[in-house]
Amino acid sequence: MSATSLADLQAQVQAHVLAGGELAVNDVVSVVPGGGARGLGIYRHAYRARLLETLRDSFGHTLMYLGDEWFDALSADFIEQHPSALANLRWYGAAYPDWLARRLDQADDLGDHPEVAELARLDWAMRSAFDGPDARVLALTDLAALAPEAWATVVFNPHPTLALLSLRCNTLGLWHALDQDAEVPAAEVLPSAMAVVVWRFEERPHFRSASPMEAVALQALLQTHSFAETCALLSARFPDEDTAPLAGGFLRRWIEEGLLSSM
C-alpha cells in the first residue's frame, strides 16, 4: 500500500468514525480483509463511548441532577455536533455548558432549564481549578513589604485558577444538595444574578459567592487594573458606600484565601 493510499484510508476511517459516511465504509471495507464494516462499527461506538465517559467524568453534578438517561441523551447530541478536536480529552467538553444553554432554551419539549447549563459551568470551573496551573500564593508579609509610594500603581495578579461566574439560578443550593446526597430543591431564578468565585487553594478546588461590590473588584482584578484603579472604580459604581475600607477588606481576604499569586 502506498503512502498516499494509506493516508486516504486513514482519512476515510476517521470520516466514518466521526460522521458515519457510507462512502468511507465501502471504500475501507474493500481493502480491509475479514469484515472491515464490523470493525469500523466497533471503532465508531468506542469513540463515542469514550467521549461520553469523558463528559460524565467532567460534569458529575450535572449528571447527578439530570440522571443517566437525560444526561446521556443530551451528551449524545453534543458528541455528534462536537467531535473531539484535541488529542488530550481533558479539554473535551469546554463547549458543553454553552451548548446546553442553547439546547435547553431552544427545545420546547424539554422546557427551559437554565440551571442545567449553570451546573455544567460550575462543574467545568471546578475541574479546571483542580488541574489548573500551579503558582505561588501571595502572603500578607508580601503586602507588608510594599513601599507606600507603590500603592498608586501596584497590580495584584490573580491565581491562574481563579474564575468568576455569574449565576442567575439557585445553582449553589442545587450543587450543595447533590454533593451531600440531600433532597434537591426546586430550581428557581434568583431576583438578581449571583457572582461565584472558583479557585484552587491548598491543592483543592473551592467556590463561594461574592457580593456585587466584590464581584466588580474581582472583575477589575482579572482585567489587570491596578489596586488604585479598582478603588476608584468601586467608588464610582457604589457612591453611597465607603468603599476604601471595603476594598482593603477584599484584598486581605483574597490573600488569606489564596486568590492572588503575585504583584
C-alpha positions as semicolon CSV with decimal commas, in nm:
position;residue;x (nm);y (nm);z (nm)
1;M;0,000;0,000;0,000
2;S;0,140;0,337;-0,099
3;A;0,184;0,624;0,144
4;T;-0,086;0,814;-0,044
5;S;-0,339;0,530;-0,030
6;L;-0,263;0,477;0,338
7;A;-0,328;0,845;0,406
8;D;-0,654;0,820;0,209
9;L;-0,756;0,513;0,405
10;Q;-0,681;0,681;0,736
11;A;-0,885;0,985;0,633
12;Q;-1,177;0,761;0,533
13;V;-1,166;0,571;0,861
14;Q;-1,165;0,899;1,050
15;A;-1,456;1,029;0,843
16;H;-1,662;0,720;0,922
17;V;-1,579;0,720;1,292
18;L;-1,673;1,089;1,316
19;A;-1,968;1,105;1,078
20;G;-2,054;0,756;0,957
21;G;-2,013;0,831;0,589
22;E;-2,128;0,536;0,376
23;L;-1,873;0,604;0,104
24;A;-1,598;0,576;0,360
25;V;-1,732;0,241;0,483
26;N;-1,749;0,091;0,134
27;D;-1,400;0,207;0,037
28;V;-1,241;0,090;0,358
29;V;-1,416;-0,248;0,358
30;S;-1,286;-0,314;0,010
31;V;-0,926;-0,304;0,132
32;V;-0,965;-0,432;0,487
33;P;-0,983;-0,812;0,498
34;G;-1,208;-1,003;0,731
35;G;-1,516;-0,788;0,785
36;G;-1,398;-0,430;0,792
37;A;-1,751;-0,295;0,835
38;R;-1,791;-0,466;1,171
39;G;-1,453;-0,342;1,288
40;L;-1,534;0,013;1,184
41;G;-1,862;-0,009;1,374
42;I;-1,672;-0,109;1,686
43;Y;-1,434;0,186;1,647
44;R;-1,725;0,424;1,590
45;H;-1,907;0,303;1,901
46;A;-1,590;0,304;2,113
47;Y;-1,510;0,660;2,007
48;R;-1,849;0,788;2,119
49;A;-1,844;0,582;2,435
50;R;-1,508;0,733;2,531
51;L;-1,632;1,087;2,473
52;L;-1,947;1,015;2,676
53;E;-1,732;0,874;2,957
54;T;-1,526;1,194;2,949
55;L;-1,836;1,414;2,977
56;R;-1,977;1,204;3,261
57;D;-1,649;1,240;3,449
58;S;-1,612;1,615;3,389
59;F;-1,974;1,706;3,465
60;G;-2,050;1,491;3,766
61;H;-2,302;1,718;3,938
62;T;-2,481;1,786;3,610
63;L;-2,506;1,410;3,561
64;M;-2,648;1,360;3,910
65;Y;-2,903;1,636;3,853
66;L;-3,022;1,515;3,513
67;G;-2,995;1,142;3,572
68;D;-2,829;0,890;3,342
69;E;-3,092;0,879;3,067
70;W;-3,135;1,253;3,013
71;F;-2,765;1,330;3,052
72;D;-2,661;1,058;2,809
73;A;-2,921;1,164;2,550
74;L;-2,809;1,527;2,561
75;S;-2,445;1,424;2,556
76;A;-2,500;1,202;2,251
77;D;-2,639;1,502;2,062
78;F;-2,343;1,713;2,173
79;I;-2,093;1,448;2,065
80;E;-2,247;1,429;1,717
81;Q;-2,215;1,805;1,679
82;H;-1,878;1,845;1,853
83;P;-1,627;1,568;1,773
84;S;-1,307;1,595;1,969
85;A;-1,058;1,830;1,804
86;L;-0,780;1,779;2,061
87;A;-0,551;1,488;2,139
88;N;-0,600;1,543;2,514
89;L;-0,955;1,451;2,617
90;R;-0,913;1,651;2,937
91;W;-1,031;1,957;2,746
92;Y;-1,318;1,786;2,568
93;G;-1,639;1,940;2,699
94;A;-1,529;2,303;2,724
95;A;-1,817;2,395;2,491
96;Y;-2,070;2,173;2,670
97;P;-2,213;2,432;2,916
98;D;-2,285;2,690;2,645
99;W;-2,424;2,416;2,420
100;L;-2,657;2,303;2,699
101;A;-2,778;2,660;2,748
102;R;-2,871;2,686;2,379
103;R;-3,011;2,333;2,353
104;L;-3,241;2,357;2,652
105;D;-3,350;2,709;2,564
106;Q;-3,449;2,602;2,213
107;A;-3,612;2,269;2,300
108;D;-3,982;2,320;2,366
109;D;-4,022;1,953;2,455
110;L;-3,762;1,979;2,732
111;G;-3,866;2,314;2,873
112;D;-3,644;2,597;2,989
113;H;-3,384;2,475;3,238
114;P;-3,114;2,742;3,279
115;E;-2,992;2,575;3,597
116;V;-2,859;2,279;3,396
117;A;-2,611;2,488;3,198
118;E;-2,512;2,670;3,518
119;L;-2,440;2,342;3,697
120;A;-2,228;2,243;3,398
121;R;-2,040;2,574;3,412
122;L;-1,968;2,520;3,780
123;D;-1,863;2,161;3,713
124;W;-1,621;2,276;3,444
125;A;-1,482;2,561;3,652
126;M;-1,419;2,328;3,946
127;R;-1,246;2,071;3,726
128;S;-1,038;2,343;3,562
129;A;-0,937;2,476;3,903
130;F;-0,843;2,126;4,020
131;D;-0,585;2,064;3,749
132;G;-0,503;2,422;3,652
133;P;-0,150;2,569;3,653
134;D;0,048;2,592;3,975
135;A;0,157;2,930;4,108
136;R;0,290;3,072;4,431
137;V;0,036;3,234;4,661
138;L;0,077;3,592;4,778
139;A;0,119;3,630;5,155
140;L;0,036;3,913;5,392
141;T;0,410;3,951;5,453
142;D;0,449;4,039;5,083
143;L;0,193;4,312;5,132
144;A;0,372;4,447;5,438
145;A;0,691;4,482;5,235
146;L;0,522;4,703;4,976
147;A;0,657;5,059;4,977
148;P;0,391;5,328;5,047
149;E;0,451;5,501;4,713
150;A;0,393;5,171;4,529
151;W;0,024;5,160;4,622
152;A;-0,055;5,413;4,349
153;T;0,043;5,168;4,075
154;V;0,056;4,817;4,222
155;V;-0,129;4,549;4,028
156;F;-0,227;4,229;4,207
157;N;-0,223;3,925;3,981
158;P;-0,490;3,659;4,034
159;H;-0,406;3,294;4,083
160;P;-0,422;3,127;3,739
161;T;-0,709;2,902;3,853
162;L;-0,931;3,194;3,956
163;A;-1,260;3,221;3,767
164;L;-1,565;3,440;3,822
165;L;-1,908;3,306;3,728
166;S;-2,244;3,481;3,716
167;L;-2,534;3,251;3,806
168;R;-2,897;3,354;3,783
169;C;-3,045;3,041;3,942
170;N;-3,016;2,880;4,286
171;T;-2,737;2,671;4,138
172;L;-2,520;2,673;4,452
173;G;-2,810;2,529;4,653
174;L;-2,857;2,256;4,392
175;W;-2,483;2,180;4,394
176;H;-2,463;2,154;4,774
177;A;-2,769;1,926;4,788
178;L;-2,626;1,699;4,519
179;D;-2,285;1,699;4,687
180;Q;-2,434;1,597;5,023
181;D;-2,683;1,349;4,876
182;A;-2,964;1,558;5,025
183;E;-3,304;1,645;4,885
184;V;-3,251;1,868;4,584
185;P;-3,458;2,188;4,599
186;A;-3,670;2,302;4,308
187;A;-3,476;2,513;4,061
188;E;-3,565;2,879;4,066
189;V;-3,442;3,202;3,913
190;L;-3,291;3,443;4,165
191;P;-3,406;3,806;4,193
192;S;-3,060;3,909;4,072
193;A;-2,760;3,721;3,940
194;M;-2,515;3,579;4,194
195;A;-2,139;3,612;4,147
196;V;-1,944;3,296;4,230
197;V;-1,566;3,275;4,272
198;V;-1,390;2,949;4,182
199;W;-1,022;2,878;4,251
200;R;-0,777;2,622;4,387
201;F;-0,617;2,662;4,727
202;E;-0,402;2,409;4,911
203;E;-0,449;2,155;4,629
204;R;-0,828;2,163;4,646
205;P;-1,082;2,349;4,430
206;H;-1,310;2,589;4,617
207;F;-1,603;2,811;4,535
208;R;-1,802;3,072;4,721
209;S;-2,044;3,353;4,645
210;A;-1,928;3,714;4,624
211;S;-2,116;4,036;4,690
212;P;-2,191;4,264;4,393
213;M;-1,916;4,503;4,506
214;E;-1,659;4,227;4,547
215;A;-1,756;4,089;4,206
216;V;-1,679;4,428;4,047
217;A;-1,344;4,434;4,226
218;L;-1,261;4,079;4,117
219;Q;-1,352;4,158;3,757
220;A;-1,117;4,456;3,770
221;L;-0,850;4,226;3,913
222;L;-0,897;3,980;3,626
223;Q;-0,867;4,269;3,380
224;T;-0,530;4,367;3,536
225;H;-0,643;4,701;3,676
226;S;-0,419;4,846;3,944
227;F;-0,548;4,844;4,300
228;A;-0,584;5,223;4,289
229;E;-0,789;5,197;3,969
230;T;-1,004;4,930;4,131
231;C;-1,070;5,152;4,433
232;A;-1,169;5,439;4,202
233;L;-1,399;5,208;4,008
234;L;-1,572;5,091;4,326
235;S;-1,618;5,449;4,441
236;A;-1,781;5,540;4,109
237;R;-2,003;5,231;4,097
238;F;-2,110;5,247;4,463
239;P;-2,121;5,619;4,550
240;D;-2,328;5,564;4,864
241;E;-2,073;5,326;5,017
242;D;-1,746;5,393;5,196
243;T;-1,556;5,175;4,952
244;A;-1,195;5,230;5,065
245;P;-1,208;5,012;5,380
246;L;-1,421;4,756;5,196
247;A;-1,160;4,731;4,919
248;G;-0,893;4,680;5,182
249;G;-1,103;4,404;5,335
250;F;-1,142;4,236;4,998
251;L;-0,767;4,246;4,944
252;R;-0,692;4,090;5,281
253;R;-0,949;3,815;5,225
254;W;-0,815;3,740;4,879
255;I;-0,466;3,696;5,020
256;E;-0,584;3,477;5,307
257;E;-0,787;3,258;5,070
258;G;-0,508;3,225;4,814
259;L;-0,675;3,413;4,529
260;L;-0,362;3,618;4,448
261;S;-0,029;3,490;4,320
262;S;0,190;3,796;4,275
263;M;0,205;4,174;4,245
